[in-house]
CSV table of C-alpha atoms (C1' of nucleotides) in Angstrom, one decimal:
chain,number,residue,atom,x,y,z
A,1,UNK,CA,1.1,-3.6,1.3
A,2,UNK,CA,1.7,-1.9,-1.9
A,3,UNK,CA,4.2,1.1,-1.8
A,4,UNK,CA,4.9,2.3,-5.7
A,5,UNK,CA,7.0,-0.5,-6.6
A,6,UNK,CA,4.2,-3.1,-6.0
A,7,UNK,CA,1.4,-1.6,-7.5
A,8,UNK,CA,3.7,-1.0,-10.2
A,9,UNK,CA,4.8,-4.9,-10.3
A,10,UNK,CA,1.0,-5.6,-10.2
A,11,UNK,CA,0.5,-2.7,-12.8
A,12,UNK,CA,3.1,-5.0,-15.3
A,13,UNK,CA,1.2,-8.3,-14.5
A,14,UNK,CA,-2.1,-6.9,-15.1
A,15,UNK,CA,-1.2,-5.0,-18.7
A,16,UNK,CA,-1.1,-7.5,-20.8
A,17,UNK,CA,-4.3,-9.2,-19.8
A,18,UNK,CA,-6.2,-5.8,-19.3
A,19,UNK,CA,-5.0,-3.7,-22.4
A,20,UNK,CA,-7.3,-4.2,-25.5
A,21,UNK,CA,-9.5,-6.7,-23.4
A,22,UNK,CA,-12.9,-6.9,-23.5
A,23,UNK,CA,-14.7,-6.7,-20.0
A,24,UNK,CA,-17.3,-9.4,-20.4
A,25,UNK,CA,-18.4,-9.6,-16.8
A,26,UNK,CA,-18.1,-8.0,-13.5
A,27,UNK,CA,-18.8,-10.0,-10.0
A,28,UNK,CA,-18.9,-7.2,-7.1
A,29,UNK,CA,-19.5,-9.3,-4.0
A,30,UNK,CA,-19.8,-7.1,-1.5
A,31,UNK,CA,-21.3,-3.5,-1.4
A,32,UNK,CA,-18.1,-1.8,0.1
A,33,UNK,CA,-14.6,-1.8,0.7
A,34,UNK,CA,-12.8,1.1,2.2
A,35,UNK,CA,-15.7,2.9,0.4
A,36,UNK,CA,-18.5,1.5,-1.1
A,37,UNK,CA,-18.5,0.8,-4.3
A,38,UNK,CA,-20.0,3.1,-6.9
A,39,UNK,CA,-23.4,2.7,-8.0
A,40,UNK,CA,-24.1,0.1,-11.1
A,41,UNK,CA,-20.2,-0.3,-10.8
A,42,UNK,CA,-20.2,-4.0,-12.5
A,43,UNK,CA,-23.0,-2.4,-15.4
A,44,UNK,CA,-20.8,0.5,-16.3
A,45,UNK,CA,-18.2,-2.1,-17.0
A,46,UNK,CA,-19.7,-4.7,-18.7
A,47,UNK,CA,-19.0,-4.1,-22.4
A,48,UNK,CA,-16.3,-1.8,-22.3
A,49,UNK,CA,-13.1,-2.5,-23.5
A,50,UNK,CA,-9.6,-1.6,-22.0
A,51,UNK,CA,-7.7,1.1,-23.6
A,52,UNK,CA,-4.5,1.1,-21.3
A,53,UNK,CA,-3.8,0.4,-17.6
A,54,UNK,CA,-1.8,3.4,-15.9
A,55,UNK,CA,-0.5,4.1,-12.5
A,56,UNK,CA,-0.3,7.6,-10.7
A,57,UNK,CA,1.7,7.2,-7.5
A,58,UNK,CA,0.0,4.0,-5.6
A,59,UNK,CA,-3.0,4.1,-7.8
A,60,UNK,CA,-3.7,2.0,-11.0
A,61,UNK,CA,-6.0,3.8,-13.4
A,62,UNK,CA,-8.1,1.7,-16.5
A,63,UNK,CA,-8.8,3.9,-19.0
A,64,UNK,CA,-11.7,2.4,-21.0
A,65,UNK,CA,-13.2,3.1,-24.4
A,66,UNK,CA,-15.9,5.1,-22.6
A,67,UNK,CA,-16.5,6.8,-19.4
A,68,UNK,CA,-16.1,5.9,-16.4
A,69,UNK,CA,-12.4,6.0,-15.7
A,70,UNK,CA,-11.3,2.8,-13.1
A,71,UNK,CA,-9.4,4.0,-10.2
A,72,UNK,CA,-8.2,1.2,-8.5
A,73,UNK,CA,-6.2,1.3,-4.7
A,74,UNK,CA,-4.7,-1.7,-3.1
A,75,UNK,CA,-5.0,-0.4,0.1
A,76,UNK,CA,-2.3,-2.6,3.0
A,77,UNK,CA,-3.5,-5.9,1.5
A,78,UNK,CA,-4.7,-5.8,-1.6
A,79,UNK,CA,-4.0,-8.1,-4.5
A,80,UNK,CA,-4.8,-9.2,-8.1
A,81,UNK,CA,-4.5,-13.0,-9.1
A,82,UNK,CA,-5.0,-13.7,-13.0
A,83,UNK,CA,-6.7,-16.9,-13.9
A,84,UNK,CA,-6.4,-17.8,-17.4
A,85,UNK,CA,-8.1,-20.2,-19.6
A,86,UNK,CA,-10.8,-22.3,-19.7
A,87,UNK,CA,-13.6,-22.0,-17.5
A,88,UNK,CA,-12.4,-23.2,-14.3
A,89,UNK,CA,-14.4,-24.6,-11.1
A,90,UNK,CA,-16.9,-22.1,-10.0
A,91,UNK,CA,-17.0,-21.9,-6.2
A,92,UNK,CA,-19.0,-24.3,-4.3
A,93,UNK,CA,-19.8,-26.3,-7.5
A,94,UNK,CA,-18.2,-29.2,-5.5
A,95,UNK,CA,-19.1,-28.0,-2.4
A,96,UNK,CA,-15.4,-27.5,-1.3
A,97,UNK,CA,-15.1,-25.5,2.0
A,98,UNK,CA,-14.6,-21.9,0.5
A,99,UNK,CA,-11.0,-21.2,1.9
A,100,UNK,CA,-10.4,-18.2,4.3
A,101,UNK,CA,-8.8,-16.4,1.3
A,102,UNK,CA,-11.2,-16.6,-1.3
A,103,UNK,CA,-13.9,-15.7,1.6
A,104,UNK,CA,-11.5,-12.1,0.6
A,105,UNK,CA,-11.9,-12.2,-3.3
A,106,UNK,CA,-14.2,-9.2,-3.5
A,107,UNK,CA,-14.5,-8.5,-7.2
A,108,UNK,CA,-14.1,-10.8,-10.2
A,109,UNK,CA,-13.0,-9.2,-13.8
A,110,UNK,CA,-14.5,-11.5,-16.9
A,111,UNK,CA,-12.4,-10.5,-19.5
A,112,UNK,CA,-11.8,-11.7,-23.3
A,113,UNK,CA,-8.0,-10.5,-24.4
A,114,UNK,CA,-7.7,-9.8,-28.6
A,115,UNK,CA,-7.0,-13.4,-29.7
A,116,UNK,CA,-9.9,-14.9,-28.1
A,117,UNK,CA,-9.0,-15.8,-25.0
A,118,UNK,CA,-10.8,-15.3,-21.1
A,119,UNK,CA,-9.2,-14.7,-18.1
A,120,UNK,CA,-10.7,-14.4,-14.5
A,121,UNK,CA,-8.5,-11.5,-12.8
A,122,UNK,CA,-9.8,-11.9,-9.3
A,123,UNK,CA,-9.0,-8.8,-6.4
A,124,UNK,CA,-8.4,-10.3,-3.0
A,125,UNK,CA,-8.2,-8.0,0.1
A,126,UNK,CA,-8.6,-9.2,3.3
A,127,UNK,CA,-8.5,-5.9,5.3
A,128,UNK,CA,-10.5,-4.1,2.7
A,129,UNK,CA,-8.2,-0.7,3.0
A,130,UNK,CA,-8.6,-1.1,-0.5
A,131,UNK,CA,-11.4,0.8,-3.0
A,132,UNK,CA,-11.9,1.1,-6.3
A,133,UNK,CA,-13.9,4.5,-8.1
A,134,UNK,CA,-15.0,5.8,-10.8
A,135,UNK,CA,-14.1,9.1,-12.3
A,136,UNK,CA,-15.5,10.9,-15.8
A,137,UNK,CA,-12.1,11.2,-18.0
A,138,UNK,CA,-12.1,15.0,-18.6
A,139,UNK,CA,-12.0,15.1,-14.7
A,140,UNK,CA,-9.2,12.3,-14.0
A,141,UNK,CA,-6.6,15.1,-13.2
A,142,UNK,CA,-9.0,16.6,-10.6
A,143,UNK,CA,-10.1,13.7,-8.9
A,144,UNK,CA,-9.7,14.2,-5.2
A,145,UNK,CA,-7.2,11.2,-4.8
A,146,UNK,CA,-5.2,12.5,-7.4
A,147,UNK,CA,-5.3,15.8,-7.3
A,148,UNK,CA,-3.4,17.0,-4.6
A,149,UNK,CA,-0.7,14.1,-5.5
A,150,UNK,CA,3.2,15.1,-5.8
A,151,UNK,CA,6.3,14.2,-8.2
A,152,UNK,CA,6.7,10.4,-9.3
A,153,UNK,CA,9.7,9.3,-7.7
A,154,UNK,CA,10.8,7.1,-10.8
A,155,UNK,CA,12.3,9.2,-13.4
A,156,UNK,CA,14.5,11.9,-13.3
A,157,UNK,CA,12.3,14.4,-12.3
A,158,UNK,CA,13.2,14.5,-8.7
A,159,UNK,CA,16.5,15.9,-8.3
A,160,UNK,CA,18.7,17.8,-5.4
A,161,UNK,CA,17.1,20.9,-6.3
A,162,UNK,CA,13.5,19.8,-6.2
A,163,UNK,CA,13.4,18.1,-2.9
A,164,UNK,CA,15.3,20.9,-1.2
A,165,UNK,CA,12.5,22.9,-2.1
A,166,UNK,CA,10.1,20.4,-1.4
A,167,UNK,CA,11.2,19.9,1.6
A,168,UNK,CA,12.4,23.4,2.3
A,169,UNK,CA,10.6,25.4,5.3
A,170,UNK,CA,9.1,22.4,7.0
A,171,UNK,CA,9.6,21.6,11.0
A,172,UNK,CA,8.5,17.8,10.5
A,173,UNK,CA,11.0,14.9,10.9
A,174,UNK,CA,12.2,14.2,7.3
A,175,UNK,CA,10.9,10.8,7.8
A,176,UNK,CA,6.8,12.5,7.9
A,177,UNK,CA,8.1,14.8,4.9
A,178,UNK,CA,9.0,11.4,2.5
A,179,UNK,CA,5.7,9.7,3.3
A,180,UNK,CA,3.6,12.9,2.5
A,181,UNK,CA,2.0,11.7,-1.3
A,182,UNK,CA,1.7,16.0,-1.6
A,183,UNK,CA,5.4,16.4,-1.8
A,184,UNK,CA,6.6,13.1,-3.4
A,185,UNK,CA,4.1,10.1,-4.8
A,186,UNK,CA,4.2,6.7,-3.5
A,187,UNK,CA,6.4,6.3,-1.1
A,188,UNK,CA,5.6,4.6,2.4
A,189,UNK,CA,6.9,3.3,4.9
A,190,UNK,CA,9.3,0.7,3.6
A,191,UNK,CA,11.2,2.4,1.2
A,192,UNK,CA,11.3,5.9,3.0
A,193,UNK,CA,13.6,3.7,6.0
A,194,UNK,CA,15.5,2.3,3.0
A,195,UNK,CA,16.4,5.6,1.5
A,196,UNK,CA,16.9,7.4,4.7
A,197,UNK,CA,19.5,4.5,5.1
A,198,UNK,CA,21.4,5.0,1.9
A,199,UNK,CA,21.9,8.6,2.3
A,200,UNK,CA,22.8,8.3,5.5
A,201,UNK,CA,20.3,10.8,7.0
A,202,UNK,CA,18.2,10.1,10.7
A,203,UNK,CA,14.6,9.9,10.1
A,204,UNK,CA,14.2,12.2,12.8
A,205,UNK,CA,16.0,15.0,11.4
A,206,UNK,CA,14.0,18.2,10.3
A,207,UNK,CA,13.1,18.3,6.9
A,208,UNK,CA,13.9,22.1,6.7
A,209,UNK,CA,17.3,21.5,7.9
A,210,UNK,CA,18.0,18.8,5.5
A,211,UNK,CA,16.9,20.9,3.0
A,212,UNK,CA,19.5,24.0,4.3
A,213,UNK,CA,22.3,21.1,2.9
A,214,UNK,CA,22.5,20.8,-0.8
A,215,UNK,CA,24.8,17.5,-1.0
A,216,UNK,CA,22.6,15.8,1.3
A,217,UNK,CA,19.5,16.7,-0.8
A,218,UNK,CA,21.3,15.5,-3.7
A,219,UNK,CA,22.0,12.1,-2.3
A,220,UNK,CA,18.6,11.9,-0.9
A,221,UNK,CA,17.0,12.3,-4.3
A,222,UNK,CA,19.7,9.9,-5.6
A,223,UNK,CA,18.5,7.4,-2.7
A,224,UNK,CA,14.8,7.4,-3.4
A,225,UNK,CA,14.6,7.0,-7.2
A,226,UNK,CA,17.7,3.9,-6.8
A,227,UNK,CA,15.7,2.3,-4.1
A,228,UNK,CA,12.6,2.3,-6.2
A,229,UNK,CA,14.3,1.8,-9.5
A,230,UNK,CA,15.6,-1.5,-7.5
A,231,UNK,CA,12.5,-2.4,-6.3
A,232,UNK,CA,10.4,-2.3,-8.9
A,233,UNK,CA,13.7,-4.0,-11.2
A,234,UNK,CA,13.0,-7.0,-8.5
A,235,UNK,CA,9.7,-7.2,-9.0
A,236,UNK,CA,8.4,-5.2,-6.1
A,237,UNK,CA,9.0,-6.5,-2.4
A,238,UNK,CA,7.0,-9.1,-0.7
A,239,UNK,CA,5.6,-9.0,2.7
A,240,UNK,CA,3.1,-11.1,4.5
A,241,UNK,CA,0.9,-11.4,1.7
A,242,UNK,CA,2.0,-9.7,-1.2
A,243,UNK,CA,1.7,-11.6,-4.1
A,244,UNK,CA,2.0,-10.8,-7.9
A,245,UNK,CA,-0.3,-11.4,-10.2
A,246,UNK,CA,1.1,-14.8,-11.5
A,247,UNK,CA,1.4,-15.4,-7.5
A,248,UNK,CA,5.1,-15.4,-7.6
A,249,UNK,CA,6.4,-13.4,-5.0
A,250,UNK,CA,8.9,-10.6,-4.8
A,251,UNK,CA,11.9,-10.6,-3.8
A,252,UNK,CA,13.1,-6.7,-2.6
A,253,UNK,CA,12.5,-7.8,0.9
A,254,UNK,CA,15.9,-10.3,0.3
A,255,UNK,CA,17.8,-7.0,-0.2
A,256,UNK,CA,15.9,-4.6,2.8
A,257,UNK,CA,18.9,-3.2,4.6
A,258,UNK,CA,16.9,-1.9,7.6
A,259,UNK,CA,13.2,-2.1,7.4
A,260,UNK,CA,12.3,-5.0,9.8
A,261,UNK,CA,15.7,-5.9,10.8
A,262,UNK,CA,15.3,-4.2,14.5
A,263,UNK,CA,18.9,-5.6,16.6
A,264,UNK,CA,20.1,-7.1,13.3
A,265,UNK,CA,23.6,-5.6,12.2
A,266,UNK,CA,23.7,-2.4,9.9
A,267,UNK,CA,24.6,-3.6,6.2
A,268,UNK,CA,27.0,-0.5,5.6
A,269,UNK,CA,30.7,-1.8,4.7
A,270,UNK,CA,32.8,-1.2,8.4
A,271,UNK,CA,29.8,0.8,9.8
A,272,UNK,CA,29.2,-2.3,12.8
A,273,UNK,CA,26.1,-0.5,14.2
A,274,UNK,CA,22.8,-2.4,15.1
A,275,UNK,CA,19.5,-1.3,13.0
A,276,UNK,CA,16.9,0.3,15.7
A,277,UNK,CA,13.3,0.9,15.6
A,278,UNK,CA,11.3,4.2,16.5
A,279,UNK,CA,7.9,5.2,16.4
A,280,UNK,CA,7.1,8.2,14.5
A,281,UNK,CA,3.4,9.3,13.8
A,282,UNK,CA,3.0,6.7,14.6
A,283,UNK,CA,4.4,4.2,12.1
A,284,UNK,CA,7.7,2.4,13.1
A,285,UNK,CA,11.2,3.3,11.3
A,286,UNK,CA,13.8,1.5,11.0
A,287,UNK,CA,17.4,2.9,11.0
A,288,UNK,CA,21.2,2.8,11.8
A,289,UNK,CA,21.8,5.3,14.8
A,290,UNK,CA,25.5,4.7,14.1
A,291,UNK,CA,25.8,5.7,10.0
A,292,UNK,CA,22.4,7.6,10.2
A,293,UNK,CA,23.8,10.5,13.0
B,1,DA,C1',-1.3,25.9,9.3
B,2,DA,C1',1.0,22.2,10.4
B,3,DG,C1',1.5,18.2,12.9
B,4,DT,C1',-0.1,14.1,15.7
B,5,DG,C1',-3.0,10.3,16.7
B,6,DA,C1',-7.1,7.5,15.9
B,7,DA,C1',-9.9,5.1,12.9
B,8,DC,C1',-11.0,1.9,9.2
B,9,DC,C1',-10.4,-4.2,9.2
B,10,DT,C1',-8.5,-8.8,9.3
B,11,DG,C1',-4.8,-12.0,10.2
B,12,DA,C1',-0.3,-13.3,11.9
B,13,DA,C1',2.8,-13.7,15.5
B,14,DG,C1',4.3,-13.7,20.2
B,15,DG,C1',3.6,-14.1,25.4
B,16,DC,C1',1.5,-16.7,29.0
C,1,DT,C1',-4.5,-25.9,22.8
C,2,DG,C1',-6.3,-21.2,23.5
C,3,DC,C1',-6.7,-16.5,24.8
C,4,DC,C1',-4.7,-12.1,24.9
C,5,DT,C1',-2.1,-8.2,23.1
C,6,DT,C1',0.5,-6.0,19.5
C,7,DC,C1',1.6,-5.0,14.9
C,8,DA,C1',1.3,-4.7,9.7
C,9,DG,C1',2.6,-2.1,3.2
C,10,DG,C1',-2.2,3.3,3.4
C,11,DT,C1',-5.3,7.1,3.7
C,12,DT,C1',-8.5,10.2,5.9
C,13,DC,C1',-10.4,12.7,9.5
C,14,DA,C1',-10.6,14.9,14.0
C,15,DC,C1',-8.1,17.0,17.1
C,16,DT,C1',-4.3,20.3,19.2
DNA sequence: AAGTGAACCTGAAGGC
DNA sequence: TGCCTTCAGGTTCACT
């Protein structure tokens, strides 16, 4: 699912029921997810309270009052849903047919905000790409997940300059080059077509090459912080089933100009091409072989 | 060393 | 209706 602009979206929904909470109770309900889960995971969290919620590239990170750190991935399908309020129906407690979604709610956060009130903040994830770790705080920065991580693409830290010589010397298709968290991160698939589309670059052009052309580096970098600027401005995009954590959805994918629009016209103004679709590495691009040449 | 493809897992969608 | 194949936002690992 979540490229930077979701997890950020979920990052916002989850802050203000996270921060300054008190983690009352943890339900782990299975023993794995992408990895499995670390041991006394639910005991190290009971009792702690929330200092902040942060994000580094498509990761959310829980800094608590006392070790461990909460690193938290969303993996394709991940989600968060926030139940506030009273205590609500417990599953089964009228024997109601668990649905085929909540046979995906893997983990349950009890939590008890500053003025009293408790909120269930369930994580759903049917595919279970997802994981969630634990990391000592004087480490965070080394954490093998993190560590090797790139520039945040929101800010103005990633300029012309930077990504020419981020992406200077390399023989991969600029497309690889964007999706490679060690050079830029949280980028994937969706937004990586987008930008390529706005600066009017082919996504199988060599990185090195586009990194030889300084206005076209400039308007690349200029592509991938609007696009995400956009994105996470509308909330993050939704897909299949990307939800927020109110379970609103986004509404980015209203404004995708090529990613999943295979044989559907090319938004540019006069351009009157047809978006295609490739495979590279694996993973299909979308793009405008007309305005992207 | 860098680059490609498979693997992880479930569900949705399309073809027949 | 069902059965089959293909594909999906990500990351990591095993190969060339």
């Amino acid at each position: 699912m979540p490229e930077l602009p979701e997890v950020e979206t979920v990052r916002r929904g989850l802050q203000p029921v996270f921060e300054g909470a008190r983690i009352l109770d943890v339900e782990q309900r299975r023993p794995d997810l992408r990895y499995p889960f670390p041991p006394d995971f639910a005991r190290r969290l009971r009792g702690r309270t929330v200092v902040s919620l942060g994000r580094r590239a498509k990761y959310l990170i829980a800094h608590l009052d006392a070790d461990p750190v909460l690193i938290c991935h969303l993996g394709m399908s991940g989600s968060f849903r926030i139940h506030s309020g009273a205590a609500e129906t417990l599953p089964g407690e009228f024997h109601h047919a668990r649905s085929k979604d909540e046979a995906h709610d893997h983990v349950v956060f009890h939590l008890k905000d500053q003025a009293g009130e408790t909120h269930r903040v369930v994580f759903n994830d049917p595919r279970r790409f997802g994981f969630m770790l634990f990391c000592e705080a004087a480490s965070l920065d080394a954490h093998p997940s993190l560590a090797g991580l790139g520039v945040e693409p929101t800010g103005n830290a990633l300029d012309g300059p930077l990504l020419a010589r981020l992406l200077s010397g390399r023989r991969v298709a600029v497309k690889a080059a964007l999706l490679d968290q060690r050079l830029i991160a949280g980028l994937g698939n969706i937004y990586v077509c987008e930008a390529l589309w706005r600066a009017g670059i082919p996504p199988t052009r060599e990185a090195g090459a586009v990194a030889a052309d300084r206005a076209l580096c400039a308007a690349l970098a200029e592509a991938v912080r609007a696009v995400i600027a956009e994105a996470i401005e509308a909330g993050g995009s939704s897909l299949r089933d990307h939800i927020r954590t109110d379970g609103s959805l986004g509404y980015f994918q209203h404004s995708f100009s090529v990613y999943d629009r295979e044989g559907e016209a090319c938004r540019r103004p006069g351009c009157g091409g047809a978006v295609s679709r490739l495979v590279q590495a694996g993973r299909s691009t979308f793009y405008c072989p007309s305005c992207q040449a």
